[in-house]
Amino acid sequence: MNVTIEEISSIRKKLSFEVDAEQVGAEIEKAYQKIAKTAKVKGFRQGKVPRSILEKHYAPQMEEQVLGRLINDSYFKALVEHKVPAVSDPEIVDSSPLEKGKPFTYEAEVEVKPEVEAKDYSGISLQKETFDPDEQVVVDRIEEMRAQRSQMTVPDREQAKGGDFVTIDFEGFVDGEAFEGGKAEGHVLELGSGTFIPGFEEKVVGMKSGEAGEIEVTFPEEYGNKELAGKPAVFKVAIKEIKVKELPALDDEFAKGFGLESLAELREKVDQGYRTQEQNRIDGDLQERLMGALIERNSVDVPEAMVSKQLDFMLDNVRNRMKNQGMTMEMLGMDDDSFKQMYREAAVRQVQGSLILEAVGRQEDVSVEEGEIDGKLESIAEMSNAPLDAVKKYYGAEEARRGLMSQIVEEKVLQFLLDQSIIEEVNKDQLSGQDGDTDKE
């Protein structure tokens, strides 16, 4: 087999093959022998069909089998021998006829991982947000926790007030005609939430439990349904039940419901979580600015196959997070195609960033010690609340371990680059919208 390789671009190569006539003939013979065992032709017993008849009736089947074997064997062998970093399936762009006694030639184009040489990655000027704690955030989060532990009770009064939760039946009419989507039974509405048409909730306030009446409102001009936008409407409304939300007392007993001993300990725990979350956000923003500056300084073409793989990874992550929240992509009016279109640019930048970080790691000879792997496994076990043995078993698989090693190297390279950068801490409102200053100091 003869192979020549031509570089079409930094991310695409053409491989030209010539498979010798002897191998072609052997594969054709092997294919017909296999077909002969099961071939069925009228007038002949199975397994006894003459070769000339087989060639007449089964040539397409033979050709499909032989071409598959010849291309697969030669293509993947060439990738290994010539160290071609293919990232996509081959695209056969030309081939000769398959004939016994003649060589078979074909050309295949394939996307490859680009060879990146990182440059200008030292002394990058970056802005980092100064953490300015807001005590109100802790207060609000504890109030949210109270709301989650609240109970709904029926008040002594009969009339509805702002903040009440009313269970209503309603039906809407425009020009005396009921409109689609304007009817519901047993709907729970929080008065003052602003979830209904402007003016609706305000007119429910003051109605009594068991009371029925009519409410006149006007759909906003910018309403999503153009057939209803700007039109006056009448809603027939019946109040079935009025309830109020009762919050638990904010005391040590409340804190014990979260496995803590006192309210002071709860406040400390919430504050600690808030500070960690904010610090992670700030660190993430700094890394984003660093990556933006690196991409600006290093022009990298990326193969479509790598972008597609990254988009699939991003989509899986989003779907899993939404599933944990009891939601779906479709609830947000989005499907796989629209997601990939929206986040394509982000995926390109993430692939570019990974390639640049990999290049820096190679150029700076960044390696991973066994102790670092053990530490990372312990960290993963703690964060995922999983047994350490189970985590070690999972990452014992070759592919998973390779991915873990790449992750550790990337984290070390990021820290190396940040240590080399010139970082200015500024208040949040002073942050520039740029990814990073591309002028070297």
Short mmCIF file of C-alpha atoms in Angstrom, two decimals:
data_model
loop_
_atom_site.label_atom_id
_atom_site.label_comp_id
_atom_site.label_asym_id
_atom_site.label_seq_id
_atom_site.Cartn_x
_atom_site.Cartn_y
_atom_site.Cartn_z
CA MET A 1 0.00 0.00 0.00
CA ASN A 2 1.31 3.44 -0.96
CA VAL A 3 0.12 6.55 0.87
CA THR A 4 0.79 10.21 0.22
CA ILE A 5 -0.44 12.97 2.52
CA GLU A 6 -1.21 16.51 1.44
CA GLU A 7 -1.93 19.38 3.85
CA ILE A 8 -4.97 21.27 2.58
CA SER A 9 -5.03 23.59 5.60
CA SER A 10 -4.00 23.61 9.26
CA ILE A 11 -7.15 21.60 10.06
CA ARG A 12 -7.60 19.43 6.97
CA LYS A 13 -5.47 16.82 5.18
CA LYS A 14 -5.88 14.74 2.02
CA LEU A 15 -4.66 11.13 2.04
CA SER A 16 -4.13 9.43 -1.32
CA PHE A 17 -3.98 5.61 -1.32
CA GLU A 18 -2.94 2.93 -3.78
CA VAL A 19 -3.79 -0.62 -2.72
CA ASP A 20 -1.82 -3.18 -4.78
CA ALA A 21 -3.58 -5.49 -7.22
CA GLU A 22 -2.69 -8.62 -5.26
CA GLN A 23 -4.54 -7.43 -2.14
CA VAL A 24 -7.50 -6.29 -4.24
CA GLY A 25 -7.75 -9.71 -5.87
CA ALA A 26 -7.49 -11.51 -2.53
CA GLU A 27 -10.29 -9.42 -1.01
CA ILE A 28 -12.55 -9.96 -4.04
CA GLU A 29 -11.98 -13.71 -3.81
CA LYS A 30 -12.66 -13.70 -0.08
CA ALA A 31 -15.89 -11.75 -0.58
CA TYR A 32 -17.25 -14.12 -3.25
CA GLN A 33 -16.39 -17.15 -1.12
CA LYS A 34 -18.41 -15.69 1.74
CA ILE A 35 -21.33 -14.74 -0.52
CA ALA A 36 -21.35 -18.20 -2.13
CA LYS A 37 -22.23 -19.86 1.19
CA THR A 38 -25.60 -18.12 1.44
CA ALA A 39 -26.35 -17.04 -2.15
CA LYS A 40 -29.78 -17.99 -3.49
CA VAL A 41 -30.30 -18.06 -7.25
CA LYS A 42 -33.26 -19.76 -8.90
CA GLY A 43 -32.25 -23.08 -10.47
CA PHE A 44 -29.25 -23.65 -8.20
CA ARG A 45 -28.90 -25.15 -4.75
CA GLN A 46 -27.69 -22.89 -1.95
CA GLY A 47 -23.88 -23.00 -1.82
CA LYS A 48 -23.62 -24.47 -5.35
CA VAL A 49 -24.08 -21.32 -7.45
CA PRO A 50 -21.37 -21.09 -10.18
CA ARG A 51 -18.90 -18.22 -9.91
CA SER A 52 -20.00 -16.61 -13.17
CA ILE A 53 -23.59 -16.48 -11.91
CA LEU A 54 -22.46 -15.07 -8.56
CA GLU A 55 -20.57 -12.30 -10.34
CA LYS A 56 -23.62 -11.49 -12.42
CA HIS A 57 -26.07 -11.30 -9.50
CA TYR A 58 -23.91 -10.34 -6.51
CA ALA A 59 -21.29 -7.94 -7.88
CA PRO A 60 -22.75 -4.90 -6.02
CA GLN A 61 -22.76 -6.81 -2.72
CA MET A 62 -19.18 -7.97 -3.30
CA GLU A 63 -18.05 -4.45 -4.15
CA GLU A 64 -19.63 -3.01 -1.00
CA GLN A 65 -17.86 -5.59 1.19
CA VAL A 66 -14.48 -5.25 -0.51
CA LEU A 67 -14.45 -1.46 -0.62
CA GLY A 68 -15.36 -1.34 3.05
CA ARG A 69 -12.48 -3.62 4.03
CA LEU A 70 -9.90 -2.04 1.71
CA ILE A 71 -10.69 1.50 2.83
CA ASN A 72 -10.99 0.73 6.52
CA ASP A 73 -7.81 -1.34 6.67
CA SER A 74 -5.69 1.09 4.67
CA TYR A 75 -7.12 4.30 6.14
CA PHE A 76 -6.74 3.47 9.83
CA LYS A 77 -3.35 1.87 9.27
CA ALA A 78 -2.18 5.10 7.61
CA LEU A 79 -3.46 7.22 10.50
CA VAL A 80 -1.35 5.22 12.94
CA GLU A 81 1.78 4.90 10.80
CA HIS A 82 1.84 8.57 9.76
CA LYS A 83 0.55 9.91 13.08
CA VAL A 84 -2.36 11.79 11.53
CA PRO A 85 -4.42 13.37 14.38
CA ALA A 86 -7.80 12.85 12.71
CA VAL A 87 -10.83 14.25 14.55
CA SER A 88 -13.53 13.45 11.98
CA ASP A 89 -14.67 10.55 9.83
CA PRO A 90 -12.97 10.43 6.41
CA GLU A 91 -14.68 11.94 3.37
CA ILE A 92 -13.95 9.87 0.24
CA VAL A 93 -13.52 12.47 -2.50
CA ASP A 94 -12.34 10.21 -5.35
CA SER A 95 -11.80 6.52 -6.11
CA SER A 96 -10.98 4.20 -9.00
CA PRO A 97 -13.18 1.32 -10.18
CA LEU A 98 -12.76 -1.93 -8.28
CA GLU A 99 -11.23 -4.41 -10.76
CA LYS A 100 -9.47 -7.72 -10.21
CA GLY A 101 -5.84 -7.58 -11.35
CA LYS A 102 -5.61 -3.79 -10.96
CA PRO A 103 -4.62 -1.58 -8.02
CA PHE A 104 -7.39 0.27 -6.22
CA THR A 105 -6.83 3.99 -5.59
CA TYR A 106 -8.81 6.47 -3.58
CA GLU A 107 -8.49 9.86 -1.92
CA ALA A 108 -9.87 10.77 1.48
CA GLU A 109 -10.04 14.13 3.19
CA VAL A 110 -10.18 14.38 6.96
CA GLU A 111 -10.26 17.09 9.61
CA VAL A 112 -7.25 17.04 11.91
CA LYS A 113 -6.37 18.56 15.25
CA PRO A 114 -4.26 21.65 14.48
CA GLU A 115 -0.66 21.92 15.65
CA VAL A 116 -0.76 25.05 17.82
CA GLU A 117 2.31 26.98 18.88
CA ALA A 118 1.23 29.32 21.67
CA LYS A 119 2.77 32.79 21.76
CA ASP A 120 2.58 36.00 23.79
CA TYR A 121 1.10 34.28 26.83
CA SER A 122 3.25 35.92 29.52
CA GLY A 123 2.58 39.28 31.13
CA ILE A 124 -1.07 39.59 30.13
CA SER A 125 -2.81 42.55 31.79
CA LEU A 126 -6.13 41.54 33.35
CA GLN A 127 -8.79 43.10 35.52
CA LYS A 128 -10.17 41.19 38.48
CA GLU A 129 -13.29 42.16 40.36
CA THR A 130 -12.80 43.02 44.02
CA PHE A 131 -15.13 41.05 46.25
CA ASP A 132 -17.42 43.48 48.08
CA PRO A 133 -19.70 41.43 50.36
CA ASP A 134 -23.34 42.42 50.54
CA GLU A 135 -24.97 41.48 53.86
CA GLN A 136 -28.43 41.87 52.31
CA VAL A 137 -27.74 38.81 50.14
CA VAL A 138 -27.44 36.64 53.24
CA VAL A 139 -30.65 38.13 54.68
CA ASP A 140 -32.50 37.49 51.41
CA ARG A 141 -31.26 33.91 51.17
CA ILE A 142 -32.42 33.11 54.68
CA GLU A 143 -35.80 34.62 53.82
CA GLU A 144 -35.95 32.35 50.79
CA MET A 145 -35.29 29.41 53.10
CA ARG A 146 -38.14 30.58 55.33
CA ALA A 147 -40.41 30.81 52.29
CA GLN A 148 -39.53 27.23 51.36
CA ARG A 149 -40.58 26.08 54.86
CA SER A 150 -43.74 28.18 54.90
CA GLN A 151 -47.25 26.75 55.25
CA MET A 152 -50.45 27.84 53.52
CA THR A 153 -53.39 28.57 55.85
CA VAL A 154 -56.88 29.95 55.43
CA PRO A 155 -57.19 33.44 57.05
CA ASP A 156 -60.02 34.51 59.35
CA ARG A 157 -61.06 37.28 56.93
CA GLU A 158 -63.15 36.68 53.79
CA GLN A 159 -61.75 39.35 51.48
CA ALA A 160 -58.61 38.83 49.42
CA LYS A 161 -55.59 41.08 49.98
CA GLY A 162 -52.35 41.69 48.15
CA GLY A 163 -49.94 38.84 48.80
CA ASP A 164 -52.72 36.28 49.24
CA PHE A 165 -52.84 33.07 47.23
CA VAL A 166 -56.28 32.70 45.67
CA THR A 167 -57.64 29.64 43.92
CA ILE A 168 -59.83 30.79 41.04
CA ASP A 169 -61.86 29.58 38.11
CA PHE A 170 -61.84 32.02 35.19
CA GLU A 171 -62.81 32.40 31.55
CA GLY A 172 -61.92 35.31 29.29
CA PHE A 173 -64.00 36.87 26.49
CA VAL A 174 -63.13 39.37 23.75
CA ASP A 175 -66.06 40.93 21.88
CA GLY A 176 -68.30 38.47 23.68
CA GLU A 177 -66.42 35.44 22.37
CA ALA A 178 -64.32 33.10 24.53
CA PHE A 179 -60.71 32.99 23.31
CA GLU A 180 -58.29 30.08 23.27
CA GLY A 181 -56.15 29.71 26.38
CA GLY A 182 -58.34 32.08 28.38
CA LYS A 183 -59.98 29.49 30.64
CA ALA A 184 -58.79 27.57 33.69
CA GLU A 185 -60.20 25.90 36.79
CA GLY A 186 -58.52 25.67 40.19
CA HIS A 187 -55.73 28.07 39.19
CA VAL A 188 -53.64 29.34 42.11
CA LEU A 189 -52.69 33.00 41.74
CA GLU A 190 -50.46 35.06 44.04
CA LEU A 191 -51.99 38.55 44.16
CA GLY A 192 -49.31 41.09 43.38
CA SER A 193 -47.06 38.69 41.50
CA GLY A 194 -47.75 40.41 38.18
CA THR A 195 -48.24 37.12 36.36
CA PHE A 196 -51.62 38.04 34.90
CA ILE A 197 -52.70 40.83 32.54
CA PRO A 198 -52.11 44.30 34.12
CA GLY A 199 -55.11 45.26 36.24
CA PHE A 200 -56.45 41.73 36.72
CA GLU A 201 -54.85 40.96 40.09
CA GLU A 202 -55.67 44.41 41.47
CA LYS A 203 -59.36 43.83 40.75
CA VAL A 204 -59.35 40.42 42.43
CA VAL A 205 -58.20 42.18 45.63
CA GLY A 206 -61.31 42.83 47.72
CA MET A 207 -63.31 39.92 46.32
CA LYS A 208 -64.57 37.38 48.84
CA SER A 209 -64.12 33.63 49.02
CA GLY A 210 -67.05 32.01 47.19
CA GLU A 211 -67.78 35.20 45.25
CA ALA A 212 -68.12 35.31 41.46
CA GLY A 213 -67.89 38.40 39.28
CA GLU A 214 -66.58 39.98 36.11
CA ILE A 215 -63.27 41.78 35.66
CA GLU A 216 -62.64 44.16 32.78
CA VAL A 217 -59.06 44.57 31.56
CA THR A 218 -57.21 45.49 28.36
CA PHE A 219 -54.48 43.37 26.85
CA PRO A 220 -51.17 45.26 26.48
CA GLU A 221 -50.27 46.49 22.99
CA GLU A 222 -47.10 44.39 23.12
CA TYR A 223 -48.95 41.20 24.18
CA GLY A 224 -47.50 38.03 22.60
CA ASN A 225 -50.79 36.99 20.95
CA LYS A 226 -51.31 39.61 18.22
CA GLU A 227 -55.00 38.71 17.90
CA LEU A 228 -55.52 39.84 21.51
CA ALA A 229 -52.95 42.65 21.76
CA GLY A 230 -54.52 45.98 22.73
CA LYS A 231 -58.07 44.60 22.94
CA PRO A 232 -60.44 44.99 25.91
CA ALA A 233 -61.47 41.74 27.59
CA VAL A 234 -63.94 40.55 30.20
CA PHE A 235 -63.03 37.72 32.58
CA LYS A 236 -65.66 35.81 34.51
CA VAL A 237 -63.96 34.97 37.81
CA ALA A 238 -65.00 32.79 40.75
CA ILE A 239 -62.97 32.81 43.99
CA LYS A 240 -62.83 29.27 45.31
CA GLU A 241 -60.38 29.72 48.19
CA ILE A 242 -58.11 32.31 49.82
CA LYS A 243 -54.90 31.33 51.57
CA VAL A 244 -51.98 33.15 53.14
CA LYS A 245 -48.39 32.08 53.47
CA GLU A 246 -47.26 31.73 57.07
CA LEU A 247 -43.50 31.91 57.58
CA PRO A 248 -41.82 30.00 60.41
CA ALA A 249 -40.23 31.98 63.22
CA LEU A 250 -36.61 32.90 62.57
CA ASP A 251 -35.00 31.29 65.61
CA ASP A 252 -32.75 28.43 66.70
CA GLU A 253 -35.57 25.96 66.15
CA PHE A 254 -35.74 27.01 62.49
CA ALA A 255 -31.98 26.45 62.13
CA LYS A 256 -32.30 22.94 63.59
CA GLY A 257 -34.51 22.06 60.64
CA PHE A 258 -31.36 22.36 58.51
CA GLY A 259 -29.23 20.21 60.80
CA LEU A 260 -27.62 23.15 62.63
CA GLU A 261 -27.63 24.09 66.29
CA SER A 262 -28.46 27.80 66.21
CA LEU A 263 -29.63 30.68 64.05
CA ALA A 264 -26.15 32.22 64.34
CA GLU A 265 -24.64 29.04 62.91
CA LEU A 266 -27.17 29.10 60.06
CA ARG A 267 -26.28 32.70 59.21
CA GLU A 268 -22.58 31.80 59.25
CA LYS A 269 -23.20 28.81 56.96
CA VAL A 270 -25.23 30.86 54.48
CA ASP A 271 -22.63 33.63 54.54
CA GLN A 272 -19.85 31.14 53.88
CA GLY A 273 -21.74 29.65 50.95
CA TYR A 274 -22.41 33.11 49.52
CA ARG A 275 -18.74 34.11 49.79
CA THR A 276 -17.58 30.86 48.17
CA GLN A 277 -20.08 31.26 45.35
CA GLU A 278 -19.03 34.86 44.69
CA GLN A 279 -15.34 34.02 44.81
CA ASN A 280 -15.89 31.20 42.31
CA ARG A 281 -17.79 33.61 40.06
CA ILE A 282 -15.00 36.19 40.26
CA ASP A 283 -12.31 33.58 39.61
CA GLY A 284 -14.33 32.24 36.67
CA ASP A 285 -14.67 35.73 35.22
CA LEU A 286 -10.90 36.26 35.55
CA GLN A 287 -10.24 32.99 33.72
CA GLU A 288 -12.66 34.05 30.98
CA ARG A 289 -10.76 37.31 30.57
CA LEU A 290 -7.48 35.42 30.42
CA MET A 291 -8.82 33.05 27.77
CA GLY A 292 -10.18 35.96 25.74
CA ALA A 293 -6.75 37.60 25.76
CA LEU A 294 -5.03 34.34 24.78
CA ILE A 295 -7.42 33.78 21.88
CA GLU A 296 -6.90 37.38 20.77
CA ARG A 297 -3.14 36.82 20.71
CA ASN A 298 -3.27 33.36 19.11
CA SER A 299 -5.32 32.88 15.96
CA VAL A 300 -6.42 29.23 15.90
CA ASP A 301 -8.56 27.56 13.25
CA VAL A 302 -10.69 24.79 14.71
CA PRO A 303 -12.13 21.72 12.95
CA GLU A 304 -15.89 21.55 12.67
CA ALA A 305 -15.81 18.07 14.23
CA MET A 306 -14.28 19.45 17.44
CA VAL A 307 -16.82 22.28 17.57
CA SER A 308 -19.66 19.78 17.06
CA LYS A 309 -18.33 17.55 19.85
CA GLN A 310 -18.07 20.53 22.21
CA LEU A 311 -21.63 21.60 21.41
CA ASP A 312 -22.87 18.08 22.17
CA PHE A 313 -21.02 18.21 25.51
CA MET A 314 -22.54 21.61 26.35
CA LEU A 315 -26.02 20.45 25.37
CA ASP A 316 -25.78 17.32 27.54
CA ASN A 317 -24.70 19.43 30.53
CA VAL A 318 -27.59 21.86 30.11
CA ARG A 319 -30.14 19.08 29.67
CA ASN A 320 -28.90 17.29 32.79
CA ARG A 321 -29.02 20.47 34.88
CA MET A 322 -32.54 21.26 33.68
CA LYS A 323 -33.65 17.69 34.32
CA ASN A 324 -32.47 18.02 37.93
CA GLN A 325 -34.64 21.15 38.19
CA GLY A 326 -37.66 19.38 36.72
CA MET A 327 -37.45 21.36 33.48
CA THR A 328 -36.81 20.68 29.80
CA MET A 329 -35.27 22.65 26.93
CA GLU A 330 -38.66 22.70 25.26
CA MET A 331 -40.12 24.64 28.21
CA LEU A 332 -37.81 27.49 27.21
CA GLY A 333 -38.88 27.24 23.58
CA MET A 334 -35.54 25.75 22.54
CA ASP A 335 -34.52 22.54 20.80
CA ASP A 336 -31.14 20.97 20.00
CA ASP A 337 -30.68 22.89 16.76
CA SER A 338 -31.54 26.31 18.19
CA PHE A 339 -29.29 25.65 21.21
CA LYS A 340 -26.35 24.75 18.98
CA GLN A 341 -26.92 27.78 16.79
CA MET A 342 -27.07 30.08 19.80
CA TYR A 343 -23.96 28.68 21.50
CA ARG A 344 -21.83 27.87 18.45
CA GLU A 345 -19.55 30.88 18.92
CA ALA A 346 -19.02 29.97 22.58
CA ALA A 347 -18.14 26.40 21.57
CA VAL A 348 -15.60 27.66 19.02
CA ARG A 349 -13.94 29.83 21.66
CA GLN A 350 -13.85 26.95 24.16
CA VAL A 351 -12.15 24.67 21.62
CA GLN A 352 -9.69 27.43 20.71
CA GLY A 353 -8.94 27.99 24.39
CA SER A 354 -8.37 24.30 25.08
CA LEU A 355 -5.96 24.01 22.14
CA ILE A 356 -3.99 27.04 23.30
CA LEU A 357 -3.80 25.80 26.90
CA GLU A 358 -2.67 22.39 25.66
CA ALA A 359 0.07 24.10 23.62
CA VAL A 360 1.25 26.16 26.61
CA GLY A 361 1.33 23.02 28.75
CA ARG A 362 3.45 21.26 26.13
CA GLN A 363 5.79 24.22 25.66
CA GLU A 364 6.21 24.71 29.40
CA ASP A 365 6.56 20.97 30.01
CA VAL A 366 3.67 20.88 32.50
CA SER A 367 3.22 17.38 33.92
CA VAL A 368 1.07 15.65 36.53
CA GLU A 369 2.41 13.88 39.62
CA GLU A 370 0.71 10.82 41.08
CA GLY A 371 -0.04 12.72 44.28
CA GLU A 372 -1.92 15.38 42.29
CA ILE A 373 -4.13 12.68 40.80
CA ASP A 374 -4.94 11.31 44.25
CA GLY A 375 -5.74 14.81 45.51
CA LYS A 376 -8.04 15.46 42.56
CA LEU A 377 -9.88 12.18 43.11
CA GLU A 378 -10.44 13.07 46.76
CA SER A 379 -11.73 16.49 45.73
CA ILE A 380 -14.14 14.96 43.20
CA ALA A 381 -15.41 12.48 45.79
CA GLU A 382 -16.02 15.28 48.29
CA MET A 383 -17.77 17.57 45.81
CA SER A 384 -19.98 14.80 44.41
CA ASN A 385 -20.61 13.29 47.84
CA ALA A 386 -19.54 9.90 46.45
CA PRO A 387 -17.39 7.14 48.03
CA LEU A 388 -13.71 7.61 47.21
CA ASP A 389 -13.38 3.97 46.13
CA ALA A 390 -16.20 4.41 43.61
CA VAL A 391 -14.55 7.54 42.20
CA LYS A 392 -11.19 5.76 41.90
CA LYS A 393 -12.84 2.83 40.15
CA TYR A 394 -14.53 5.13 37.61
CA TYR A 395 -11.31 6.99 36.82
CA GLY A 396 -9.41 3.71 36.63
CA ALA A 397 -10.76 3.27 33.08
CA GLU A 398 -8.24 4.42 30.48
CA GLU A 399 -10.41 7.03 28.76
CA ALA A 400 -11.68 8.53 32.03
CA ARG A 401 -8.16 8.68 33.47
CA ARG A 402 -6.87 10.34 30.32
CA GLY A 403 -9.61 12.96 30.60
CA LEU A 404 -8.77 13.53 34.28
CA MET A 405 -5.08 14.00 33.45
CA SER A 406 -5.97 16.57 30.77
CA GLN A 407 -8.19 18.41 33.26
CA ILE A 408 -5.41 18.59 35.86
CA VAL A 409 -2.89 19.79 33.27
CA GLU A 410 -5.33 22.47 32.07
CA GLU A 411 -5.90 23.68 35.63
CA LYS A 412 -2.13 23.84 36.25
CA VAL A 413 -1.57 25.74 33.01
CA LEU A 414 -4.31 28.23 33.90
CA GLN A 415 -2.70 28.86 37.28
CA PHE A 416 0.72 29.21 35.63
CA LEU A 417 -0.67 31.81 33.22
CA LEU A 418 -2.45 33.72 35.99
CA ASP A 419 0.78 33.76 38.01
CA GLN A 420 2.49 35.25 34.94
CA SER A 421 -0.24 37.86 34.39
CA ILE A 422 -0.44 41.44 35.64
CA ILE A 423 -3.72 41.56 37.56
CA GLU A 424 -5.44 44.79 38.60
CA GLU A 425 -8.24 44.49 41.15
CA VAL A 426 -11.10 46.90 40.50
CA ASN A 427 -14.66 47.41 41.69
CA LYS A 428 -17.40 45.64 39.75
CA ASP A 429 -18.61 48.86 38.10
CA GLN A 430 -15.06 49.59 36.88
CA LEU A 431 -14.66 46.30 35.00
CA SER A 432 -14.16 46.77 31.29
CA GLY A 433 -16.19 44.73 28.86
CA GLN A 434 -13.05 43.44 27.16
CA ASP A 435 -11.72 39.92 27.64
CA GLY A 436 -8.29 41.22 28.49
CA ASP A 437 -5.69 43.77 27.51
CA THR A 438 -3.87 42.39 24.49
CA ASP A 439 -0.86 44.71 24.87
CA LYS A 440 2.10 43.05 26.46
CA GLU A 441 3.75 44.87 29.31
#
